[in-house]
Coordinates of C-alpha atoms in Angstrom, one line a residue:
X1 CA 176.1 -104.9 -7.1
X2 CA 175.2 -107.9 -9.3
X3 CA 174.5 -110.2 -6.3
X4 CA 172.1 -107.6 -5.0
X5 CA 170.2 -107.7 -8.4
X6 CA 170.0 -111.5 -8.2
X7 CA 168.6 -111.4 -4.7
X8 CA 166.1 -108.8 -5.7
X9 CA 165.0 -111.0 -8.7
X10 CA 164.5 -113.9 -6.4
X11 CA 162.4 -111.9 -4.0
X12 CA 160.1 -110.7 -6.8
X13 CA 159.0 -114.3 -7.3
X14 CA 157.1 -114.1 -4.1
X15 CA 153.7 -112.4 -3.9
X16 CA 153.4 -109.3 -1.9
X17 CA 151.4 -111.1 0.7
X18 CA 154.0 -113.7 1.1
X19 CA 156.8 -111.2 1.4
X20 CA 155.1 -109.2 4.2
X21 CA 153.7 -112.3 6.0
X22 CA 157.2 -113.3 6.6
X23 CA 158.1 -109.8 7.9
X24 CA 161.1 -109.4 5.6
X25 CA 163.3 -106.5 6.7
X26 CA 164.8 -104.7 3.7
X27 CA 167.6 -102.2 4.3
X28 CA 170.2 -100.2 2.4
X29 CA 170.9 -100.8 -1.3
X30 CA 168.6 -103.8 -1.5
X31 CA 165.7 -101.6 -0.4
X32 CA 166.5 -99.1 -3.1
X33 CA 166.5 -101.9 -5.7
X34 CA 163.1 -103.2 -4.6
X35 CA 161.6 -99.7 -4.7
X36 CA 162.3 -99.8 -8.5
X37 CA 161.0 -103.3 -8.9
X38 CA 157.4 -104.4 -9.2
X39 CA 155.9 -107.6 -7.8
X40 CA 153.1 -109.1 -9.8
X41 CA 153.0 -105.9 -11.8
X42 CA 152.5 -103.6 -8.7
X43 CA 155.2 -101.3 -7.2
X44 CA 156.1 -101.9 -3.6
X45 CA 158.0 -98.7 -3.2
X46 CA 157.7 -97.0 0.2
X47 CA 155.3 -94.4 -1.2
X48 CA 152.9 -97.0 -2.8
X49 CA 152.3 -99.3 0.2
X50 CA 148.6 -98.8 0.4
X51 CA 145.5 -100.7 -0.4
X52 CA 144.7 -98.9 -3.6
X53 CA 148.0 -100.0 -5.3
X54 CA 147.7 -103.7 -4.5
X55 CA 145.2 -106.2 -6.0
X56 CA 142.2 -106.9 -3.7
X57 CA 143.3 -110.5 -3.1
X58 CA 146.5 -109.4 -1.5
X59 CA 147.3 -107.8 1.8
X60 CA 150.4 -106.0 2.8
X61 CA 149.8 -106.2 6.6
X62 CA 152.9 -107.9 8.2
X63 CA 150.6 -109.5 10.7
X64 CA 147.9 -110.9 8.3
X65 CA 147.7 -113.3 5.4
X66 CA 144.9 -114.0 3.0
X67 CA 141.5 -114.3 4.6
X68 CA 140.8 -117.8 6.0
X69 CA 137.6 -119.7 6.2
X70 CA 136.0 -119.7 9.7
X71 CA 136.4 -122.7 12.0
X72 CA 133.6 -125.2 12.1
X73 CA 131.5 -125.4 15.3
X74 CA 133.3 -127.1 18.1
X75 CA 136.7 -126.6 16.6
X76 CA 139.2 -124.0 17.7
X77 CA 141.2 -122.1 15.1
X78 CA 144.5 -120.3 15.9
X79 CA 146.7 -118.1 13.9
X80 CA 147.0 -118.4 10.1
X81 CA 149.5 -119.5 7.6
X82 CA 150.6 -117.7 4.4
X83 CA 148.3 -119.7 2.2
X84 CA 145.3 -118.0 3.9
X85 CA 143.9 -120.9 5.9
X86 CA 143.7 -121.0 9.7
X87 CA 145.0 -124.0 11.7
X88 CA 142.0 -126.0 13.0
X89 CA 142.9 -127.6 16.4
X90 CA 141.5 -131.1 16.3
X91 CA 142.8 -134.7 16.6
X92 CA 143.2 -136.6 13.3
X93 CA 140.1 -138.5 12.1
X94 CA 139.7 -141.8 13.9
X95 CA 141.7 -140.7 17.0
X96 CA 140.9 -138.9 20.2
X97 CA 142.4 -137.4 23.4
X98 CA 141.8 -139.0 26.7
X99 CA 141.2 -136.7 29.7
X100 CA 142.3 -137.6 33.3
X101 CA 139.0 -139.2 34.3
X102 CA 138.9 -141.3 31.1
X103 CA 142.5 -142.4 31.7
X104 CA 141.5 -143.5 35.2
X105 CA 138.8 -145.8 33.7
X106 CA 141.2 -147.1 31.1
X107 CA 143.8 -148.0 33.7
X108 CA 141.3 -149.9 35.7
X109 CA 140.2 -151.8 32.6
X110 CA 143.8 -152.6 31.8
X111 CA 144.5 -153.7 35.3
X112 CA 141.6 -156.2 35.3
X113 CA 142.7 -157.7 32.0
X114 CA 146.3 -158.0 33.2
X115 CA 145.2 -159.8 36.4
X116 CA 143.6 -162.5 34.2
X117 CA 146.6 -162.7 31.9
X118 CA 148.9 -163.1 34.9
X119 CA 146.6 -165.7 36.4
X120 CA 147.4 -167.9 33.3
X121 CA 151.1 -167.5 33.6
X122 CA 151.6 -165.3 30.6
X123 CA 154.7 -163.2 30.1
X124 CA 154.8 -159.8 28.4
X125 CA 156.7 -158.9 25.2
X126 CA 156.9 -155.7 23.0
X127 CA 157.5 -155.4 19.3
X128 CA 158.0 -152.3 17.1
X129 CA 155.0 -150.2 16.1
X130 CA 156.0 -150.6 12.5
X131 CA 157.2 -153.7 10.6
X132 CA 158.7 -154.4 7.2
X133 CA 155.8 -154.1 4.8
X134 CA 156.5 -157.6 3.4
X135 CA 155.9 -159.0 6.9
X136 CA 152.4 -157.7 7.0
X137 CA 151.2 -158.1 3.4
X138 CA 149.3 -161.2 2.4
X139 CA 148.2 -162.1 5.9
X140 CA 144.9 -160.2 6.3
X141 CA 142.9 -161.1 3.1
X142 CA 140.6 -158.3 2.0
X143 CA 141.6 -156.2 5.1
X144 CA 145.1 -155.7 3.7
X145 CA 143.8 -152.5 2.1
X146 CA 143.5 -151.1 5.6
X147 CA 147.2 -151.2 6.4
X148 CA 149.0 -147.9 6.8
X149 CA 152.1 -147.7 4.6
X150 CA 155.0 -145.4 5.5
X151 CA 157.2 -143.5 3.1
X152 CA 160.6 -144.9 2.3
X153 CA 162.9 -143.6 5.0
X154 CA 166.3 -145.0 4.3
X155 CA 165.9 -148.0 2.1
X156 CA 163.3 -150.0 4.1
X157 CA 159.6 -150.2 3.0
X158 CA 157.6 -150.1 6.2
X159 CA 154.0 -150.2 7.4
X160 CA 152.3 -149.6 10.7
X161 CA 151.2 -152.8 12.4
X162 CA 147.6 -153.8 11.7
X163 CA 147.4 -156.1 14.7
X164 CA 149.6 -157.8 17.3
X165 CA 149.3 -161.3 16.0
X166 CA 151.4 -161.2 12.8
X167 CA 154.3 -159.3 14.7
X168 CA 154.1 -162.0 17.3
X169 CA 154.4 -164.7 14.7
X170 CA 157.4 -162.9 13.3
X171 CA 158.9 -162.6 16.8
X172 CA 158.5 -166.4 17.4
X173 CA 160.1 -167.3 14.1
X174 CA 162.9 -164.7 14.4
X175 CA 163.9 -165.8 17.9
X176 CA 163.3 -169.5 17.3
X177 CA 160.9 -169.9 20.2
X178 CA 159.4 -173.3 20.7
X179 CA 156.7 -172.5 23.2
X180 CA 155.5 -169.4 25.0
X181 CA 152.4 -168.0 26.7
X182 CA 152.6 -164.3 26.1
X183 CA 150.5 -161.1 26.4
X184 CA 151.0 -157.8 24.6
X185 CA 149.2 -154.6 25.1
X186 CA 149.9 -151.9 22.5
X187 CA 148.5 -149.6 19.8
X188 CA 147.6 -150.8 16.3
X189 CA 146.6 -148.8 13.2
X190 CA 143.9 -149.4 10.6
X191 CA 142.9 -147.1 7.7
X192 CA 139.3 -147.8 8.3
X193 CA 136.1 -145.6 8.4
X194 CA 135.9 -144.9 12.1
X195 CA 132.7 -144.9 14.2
X196 CA 133.8 -143.2 17.4
X197 CA 130.8 -143.9 19.6
X198 CA 131.0 -147.6 18.7
X199 CA 134.6 -147.7 19.8
X200 CA 136.0 -148.1 16.2
X201 CA 139.1 -146.0 15.7
X202 CA 142.0 -145.8 13.3
X203 CA 144.5 -145.8 16.2
X204 CA 143.6 -148.1 19.1
X205 CA 144.9 -150.5 21.7
X206 CA 144.7 -154.2 21.5
X207 CA 145.2 -156.6 24.5
X208 CA 146.4 -159.9 23.2
X209 CA 146.9 -163.3 24.9
X210 CA 148.5 -166.1 22.9
X211 CA 149.8 -169.6 23.5
X212 CA 152.5 -170.8 21.1
X213 CA 153.7 -174.4 21.1
X214 CA 152.7 -178.0 20.5
X215 CA 150.2 -179.2 23.1
X216 CA 147.4 -181.7 23.3
X217 CA 144.4 -181.0 21.2
X218 CA 142.0 -178.3 22.2
X219 CA 143.6 -177.6 25.7
X220 CA 145.1 -174.2 24.7
X221 CA 141.9 -173.3 22.7
X222 CA 139.7 -174.0 25.7
X223 CA 142.0 -171.9 27.9
X224 CA 141.6 -169.0 25.5
X225 CA 137.9 -169.2 25.8
X226 CA 138.3 -169.3 29.6
X227 CA 140.4 -166.1 29.4
X228 CA 137.6 -164.3 27.4
X229 CA 135.0 -165.5 30.0
X230 CA 137.1 -164.3 32.9
X231 CA 138.0 -160.9 31.5
X232 CA 134.4 -160.0 30.5
X233 CA 133.1 -161.3 33.8
X234 CA 135.6 -159.2 35.8
X235 CA 134.6 -156.1 33.9
X236 CA 131.0 -156.5 34.8
X237 CA 129.6 -155.5 31.4
X238 CA 126.5 -157.6 31.6
X239 CA 125.6 -160.8 29.8
X240 CA 127.8 -161.8 26.9
X241 CA 128.0 -164.6 24.4
X242 CA 131.3 -166.2 23.1
X243 CA 130.5 -167.4 19.6
X244 CA 132.7 -170.3 18.4
X245 CA 133.2 -171.9 15.0
X246 CA 135.9 -173.8 13.1
X247 CA 137.6 -172.9 9.9
X248 CA 137.8 -176.5 8.8
X249 CA 134.1 -176.9 9.4
X250 CA 133.4 -173.9 7.2
X251 CA 135.8 -175.2 4.5
X252 CA 134.0 -178.5 4.6
X253 CA 130.7 -176.8 4.2
X254 CA 132.0 -174.7 1.3
X255 CA 133.4 -177.8 -0.4
X256 CA 130.3 -179.9 0.1
X257 CA 128.1 -177.0 -1.2
X258 CA 130.2 -176.8 -4.4
X259 CA 132.4 -173.8 -3.8
X260 CA 135.7 -174.0 -5.8
X261 CA 138.7 -174.3 -3.4
X262 CA 140.2 -171.1 -4.8
X263 CA 137.1 -169.2 -3.6
X264 CA 137.1 -170.5 0.0
X265 CA 138.8 -167.4 1.5
X266 CA 136.8 -164.8 -0.5
X267 CA 133.5 -166.6 0.4
X268 CA 134.7 -166.8 4.0
X269 CA 135.2 -163.0 4.0
X270 CA 131.7 -162.6 2.7
X271 CA 130.2 -164.9 5.5
X272 CA 132.1 -162.8 8.0
X273 CA 129.9 -159.8 7.2
X274 CA 126.7 -161.6 8.5
X275 CA 127.1 -159.9 11.9
X276 CA 126.6 -156.5 10.2
X277 CA 124.5 -157.4 7.1
X278 CA 121.5 -159.6 6.4
X279 CA 121.9 -162.8 4.5
X280 CA 120.3 -161.2 1.3
X281 CA 123.2 -158.7 1.1
X282 CA 125.8 -161.3 1.8
X283 CA 124.3 -163.7 -0.8
X284 CA 124.3 -160.8 -3.4
X285 CA 128.0 -160.3 -2.7
X286 CA 128.8 -164.0 -3.1
X287 CA 127.0 -164.1 -6.5
X288 CA 127.5 -160.7 -8.0
X289 CA 131.0 -159.8 -6.7
X290 CA 132.6 -163.2 -5.9
X291 CA 131.2 -165.0 -9.0
X292 CA 129.6 -167.9 -7.0
X293 CA 126.7 -169.8 -8.5
X294 CA 123.4 -168.8 -7.1
X295 CA 122.4 -172.4 -6.1
X296 CA 125.7 -172.8 -4.3
X297 CA 125.1 -169.7 -2.3
X298 CA 121.7 -170.9 -1.4
X299 CA 123.1 -174.1 -0.1
X300 CA 125.6 -172.2 2.0
X301 CA 122.7 -170.2 3.4
X302 CA 121.2 -173.3 4.9
X303 CA 124.3 -173.9 7.1
X304 CA 125.4 -170.4 8.1
X305 CA 122.0 -169.8 9.9
X306 CA 122.7 -172.7 12.3
X307 CA 123.8 -172.3 15.9
X308 CA 123.6 -174.2 19.2
X309 CA 125.9 -176.6 21.1
X310 CA 126.0 -180.4 21.0
X311 CA 122.7 -180.5 19.3
X312 CA 124.1 -178.5 16.3
X313 CA 127.1 -180.8 16.1
X314 CA 124.9 -183.9 16.2
X315 CA 122.9 -182.5 13.3
X316 CA 126.0 -181.8 11.3
X317 CA 127.5 -185.2 11.9
X318 CA 124.6 -186.9 10.3
X319 CA 124.2 -184.3 7.5
X320 CA 124.1 -186.0 4.1
X321 CA 126.5 -183.5 2.5
X322 CA 129.0 -183.5 5.4
X323 CA 129.1 -187.0 6.8
X324 CA 131.8 -188.1 4.3
X325 CA 133.7 -184.8 4.4
X326 CA 137.0 -185.3 6.3
X327 CA 137.6 -181.6 7.2
X328 CA 134.0 -181.2 8.5
X329 CA 134.1 -184.4 10.6
X330 CA 137.5 -183.6 12.0
X331 CA 136.4 -180.1 13.0
X332 CA 133.2 -181.5 14.6
X333 CA 135.3 -183.9 16.8
X334 CA 137.5 -181.0 17.9
X335 CA 134.5 -178.8 18.8
X336 CA 133.0 -181.6 20.9
X337 CA 136.3 -181.8 22.8
X338 CA 136.3 -178.0 23.2
X339 CA 132.8 -178.2 24.7
X340 CA 133.9 -180.8 27.1
X341 CA 137.0 -178.9 28.3
X342 CA 135.1 -175.6 28.6
X343 CA 132.6 -177.4 30.8
X344 CA 135.3 -178.5 33.1
X345 CA 136.7 -175.0 33.2
X346 CA 133.2 -173.7 34.0
X347 CA 133.2 -171.2 31.1
X348 CA 130.7 -172.9 28.8
X349 CA 127.6 -171.2 30.0
X350 CA 128.3 -168.2 27.7
X351 CA 129.6 -170.3 24.8
X352 CA 127.5 -170.7 21.5
X353 CA 128.6 -172.6 18.4
X354 CA 127.6 -170.3 15.5
X355 CA 128.1 -171.3 11.8
X356 CA 127.8 -167.6 10.7
X357 CA 131.1 -166.8 12.5
X358 CA 133.9 -166.7 9.9
X359 CA 136.7 -164.2 11.1
X360 CA 137.8 -162.7 7.8
X361 CA 141.6 -162.8 8.4
X362 CA 143.4 -165.4 6.2
X363 CA 145.8 -166.8 8.8
X364 CA 143.2 -168.7 10.9
X365 CA 143.3 -172.5 10.5
X366 CA 141.2 -174.0 13.2
X367 CA 138.9 -172.9 16.0
X368 CA 137.8 -169.3 15.9
X369 CA 135.8 -167.3 18.4
X370 CA 134.3 -163.9 19.0
X371 CA 132.7 -162.3 22.1
X372 CA 129.7 -160.1 21.9
X373 CA 127.6 -158.4 24.5
X374 CA 124.1 -159.7 24.6
X375 CA 122.6 -156.3 25.4
X376 CA 123.7 -152.9 24.4
X377 CA 123.7 -149.8 26.5
X378 CA 120.1 -149.1 25.8
X379 CA 119.1 -152.5 27.3
X380 CA 118.1 -154.0 23.9
X381 CA 119.1 -157.4 22.7
X382 CA 122.2 -157.2 20.5
X383 CA 120.9 -159.9 18.2
X384 CA 117.6 -158.0 17.5
X385 CA 119.2 -155.9 14.8
X386 CA 120.4 -152.3 14.7
X387 CA 119.7 -150.6 18.0
X388 CA 121.3 -147.2 17.7
X389 CA 119.5 -144.1 16.5
X390 CA 119.9 -143.1 12.9
X391 CA 123.6 -143.0 12.0
X392 CA 124.8 -139.6 10.8
X393 CA 127.9 -138.5 9.0
X394 CA 130.2 -136.4 11.2
X395 CA 133.1 -136.0 8.8
X396 CA 134.0 -137.5 5.4
X397 CA 134.3 -141.2 5.8
X398 CA 133.5 -141.1 9.5
X399 CA 130.3 -142.5 11.0
X400 CA 129.0 -141.9 14.5
X401 CA 125.7 -142.8 16.1
X402 CA 124.0 -140.9 18.9
X403 CA 124.3 -141.9 22.5
X404 CA 123.9 -145.7 22.9
X405 CA 124.0 -148.4 20.3
X406 CA 125.8 -151.7 20.1
X407 CA 129.5 -151.6 19.8
X408 CA 130.0 -155.0 18.1
X409 CA 132.4 -157.6 19.1
X410 CA 134.6 -156.9 22.1
X411 CA 137.1 -159.8 21.7
X412 CA 138.0 -162.3 19.0
X413 CA 140.7 -164.7 18.0
X414 CA 141.4 -168.3 17.0
X415 CA 144.0 -170.8 16.0
X416 CA 146.7 -170.0 13.4
X417 CA 149.1 -172.9 13.1
X418 CA 150.8 -171.9 9.8
X419 CA 151.6 -168.2 10.4
X420 CA 155.0 -168.7 12.1
X421 CA 156.1 -171.0 9.3
X422 CA 155.6 -168.2 6.8
X423 CA 158.5 -166.4 8.4
X424 CA 160.8 -169.3 9.1
X425 CA 163.6 -169.9 6.6
X426 CA 163.1 -173.7 7.0
X427 CA 159.3 -173.4 7.2
X428 CA 159.4 -174.6 10.8
X429 CA 155.8 -174.4 12.1
X430 CA 154.8 -173.5 15.7
X431 CA 151.1 -174.0 16.4
X432 CA 149.5 -170.9 17.9
X433 CA 146.2 -169.9 19.3
X434 CA 145.2 -166.6 20.9
X435 CA 142.6 -164.0 21.7
X436 CA 142.6 -160.2 21.3
X437 CA 140.5 -157.7 23.3
X438 CA 139.4 -154.5 21.8
X439 CA 140.2 -152.2 24.7
X440 CA 138.6 -149.1 23.0
X441 CA 135.2 -150.9 22.7
X442 CA 135.4 -152.1 26.3
X443 CA 136.3 -148.6 27.4
X444 CA 133.4 -147.1 25.3
X445 CA 131.0 -149.3 27.2
X446 CA 132.5 -148.5 30.6
X447 CA 132.3 -144.8 29.7
X448 CA 128.6 -145.0 28.9
X449 CA 127.9 -147.0 32.0
X450 CA 129.6 -144.5 34.3
X451 CA 127.9 -141.6 32.6
X452 CA 124.5 -143.1 32.9
X453 CA 125.0 -144.0 36.5
X454 CA 126.4 -140.5 37.3
X455 CA 129.5 -141.9 38.9
X456 CA 132.2 -139.3 39.7
X457 CA 135.6 -140.5 38.7
X458 CA 138.6 -139.7 40.9
X459 CA 141.5 -138.9 38.6
X460 CA 144.1 -138.1 41.2
X461 CA 145.9 -140.9 43.1
X462 CA 146.9 -138.5 45.9
X463 CA 146.0 -139.8 49.3
X464 CA 146.8 -136.7 51.4
X465 CA 146.8 -133.0 50.8
X466 CA 149.0 -131.0 53.1
X467 CA 147.6 -127.5 53.7
X468 CA 148.7 -124.5 55.6
X469 CA 146.6 -122.1 57.7
X470 CA 147.9 -118.6 57.5
X471 CA 151.1 -117.2 56.0
X472 CA 154.6 -118.5 56.3
X473 CA 153.6 -122.2 56.3
X474 CA 155.5 -123.3 53.2
X475 CA 158.5 -124.9 55.1
X476 CA 156.3 -126.9 57.5
X477 CA 154.2 -128.1 54.6
X478 CA 157.2 -129.2 52.6
X479 CA 158.6 -131.0 55.6
X480 CA 155.4 -132.9 56.1
X481 CA 155.3 -133.9 52.5
X482 CA 158.8 -135.2 52.7
X483 CA 157.9 -137.2 55.9
X484 CA 154.9 -138.8 54.1
X485 CA 156.8 -139.6 50.9
X486 CA 159.5 -141.4 52.9
X487 CA 156.7 -143.6 54.3
X488 CA 155.2 -144.4 50.8
X489 CA 152.2 -142.2 51.3
X490 CA 151.1 -140.2 48.2
X491 CA 150.9 -136.6 49.4
X492 CA 150.9 -133.2 47.7
X493 CA 150.8 -129.6 48.7
X494 CA 150.1 -126.3 47.0
X495 CA 152.8 -124.9 44.7
X496 CA 152.2 -121.4 46.0
X497 CA 154.0 -119.7 48.9
X498 CA 150.8 -118.6 50.7
X499 CA 147.7 -120.2 49.2
X500 CA 144.3 -119.4 50.5
X501 CA 143.1 -121.9 53.1
X502 CA 139.6 -122.4 51.8
X503 CA 141.0 -122.8 48.3
X504 CA 143.2 -125.7 49.5
X505 CA 140.2 -127.5 51.0
X506 CA 138.2 -126.9 47.9
X507 CA 141.0 -128.5 45.9
X508 CA 140.8 -131.6 48.0
X509 CA 137.1 -131.9 47.5
X510 CA 137.2 -131.3 43.8
X511 CA 139.9 -133.9 43.2
X512 CA 138.6 -136.5 45.6
X513 CA 141.7 -136.5 47.9
X514 CA 140.4 -138.4 51.0
X515 CA 142.5 -136.8 53.7
X516 CA 143.7 -133.3 54.4
X517 CA 146.6 -132.7 56.9
X518 CA 146.6 -129.1 58.1
X519 CA 149.2 -127.2 59.9
X520 CA 149.3 -123.6 61.3
X521 CA 151.6 -121.6 63.5
X522 CA 150.1 -123.0 66.8
X523 CA 150.3 -126.6 65.5
X524 CA 154.0 -126.1 64.6
X525 CA 154.7 -124.9 68.1
X526 CA 152.8 -127.7 69.8
X527 CA 154.1 -130.4 67.5
X528 CA 150.7 -131.6 66.2
X529 CA 148.8 -131.6 63.0
X530 CA 145.0 -131.6 62.1
X531 CA 143.8 -134.6 60.1
X532 CA 140.6 -133.9 58.2
X533 CA 138.4 -136.5 56.4
X534 CA 137.3 -134.8 53.2
X535 CA 134.1 -136.8 52.9
X536 CA 132.8 -136.2 56.4
X537 CA 134.7 -133.0 57.2
X538 CA 135.6 -134.4 60.6
X539 CA 138.9 -133.3 62.1
X540 CA 141.2 -135.0 64.5
X541 CA 144.4 -133.6 66.1
X542 CA 147.3 -136.0 66.0
X543 CA 150.9 -135.6 67.3
X544 CA 153.3 -135.2 64.4
X545 CA 155.3 -138.2 65.4
X546 CA 152.2 -140.4 65.2
X547 CA 151.0 -139.0 61.9
X548 CA 152.3 -141.7 59.6
X549 CA 151.0 -144.6 61.8
X550 CA 147.6 -142.8 62.0
X551 CA 147.3 -142.4 58.2
X552 CA 148.4 -145.9 57.5
X553 CA 145.5 -147.1 59.6
X554 CA 143.0 -144.6 58.3
X555 CA 143.7 -144.5 54.5
X556 CA 142.8 -148.1 53.5
X557 CA 139.3 -147.6 54.8
X558 CA 138.8 -144.2 53.2
X559 CA 140.2 -145.0 49.7
X560 CA 137.7 -147.9 49.3
X561 CA 134.9 -145.4 49.4

């Protein structure tokens, strides 16, 4: 009897609402005990289970919990939990679902990028989605605060990868690789404020191309610029500019202007914000937050406004502050060589040397670059300032603009010669240079372009739909599917025994399936099939034995439409 009293005492700790939400079944002696016990001061005996005997905040319905707040517009709520809140069906902030038409566009973008990577002899690798936290920390400067840390799960302190570059450097050091040209396409994670319509997410894909190894000066760097040019040209996104700068040139400018060496990286991070903020705000950050002298900041402002090509380099070579600065002069020579090589590779037309480009990550040591579309989706110049309509808050910490607006840079990268050495026990260095494409931003632009042009995306890869006219055609349909599959033709048929004939034809039209192969009782007896072109609705009767050869000749033409 004592164990029953203990059980009853434990149950009384729950509120009446909790007890009945979980549909406890109480029988026998335990039920008798509970009838004599009160919960929160209210009897729950069989005779007192009514609304008047229970506080107004509680409900004794076994199917209902405390009242939940209604779902927000556009969000679906289902069920409820015992705390009184309904589950809101939504993706986490900074993430999204991709529907079949969107995945079709994504796959085409991926394929075009891969074609360029393969053209340059790159091989593919894969690394874990999370790394030891100490591998990632100290590599990203001020952006380190955006790293997602994971709870301790068995003695290792882990973090989700912030990019693919640092894991690649760890991979090279760990496997003692001397040279490799590699690509890696995978998701990365950043605890940033997302702007979904601009293609800025917390979970997103990066497409990286990197060259590791000791090679002649500027040849790998020029090849990376060529890769950017080829990828963006193949995606047909309109005119773009590849901005280029050099970390040593920036460091030379900082030193010549009077910036203390320990402030080079913080000031570089401030300069990196010039693509989003005017010089007045960046200057204020340098002076008020970074502790830089105002006159030093003003001298920096004279340089970061410069851009051009050889003309800019000529001006910097003869600049009074820089002509005796070793870092600046060495960087100028490298940039001149880069201009020469990109000219030979026929990818210099879109290249622009820009002193405002800084790339805030700490691991860059040489040439840096960033690709930006010259026009946004509203047809306005991307350099003319903000082009989107007024930004509005969608959720806490999440910004979205209305349809259109510039999406920022679509690719970026640079040289990082010391990163591998940070992971090698003997500090063995492997020079590296690479570029990363923001696939979500590229996809956002493609999405807008397709939507504006009213293009219908075909999600299905099916080439042939096998249909039956009348009842009892399941077996002939399945036999035809097997015949086509053996020949490598993508074919499907209804998963119903006797589907409606018109419904089958409508399925082909809605999903963009180019060819319909129909069979009925008379066709089975005669050994023929009807081949129907979905677009034109023209039909041709073909002997069953000639069906495969007929389709192999017909499909290549139709699937290009």
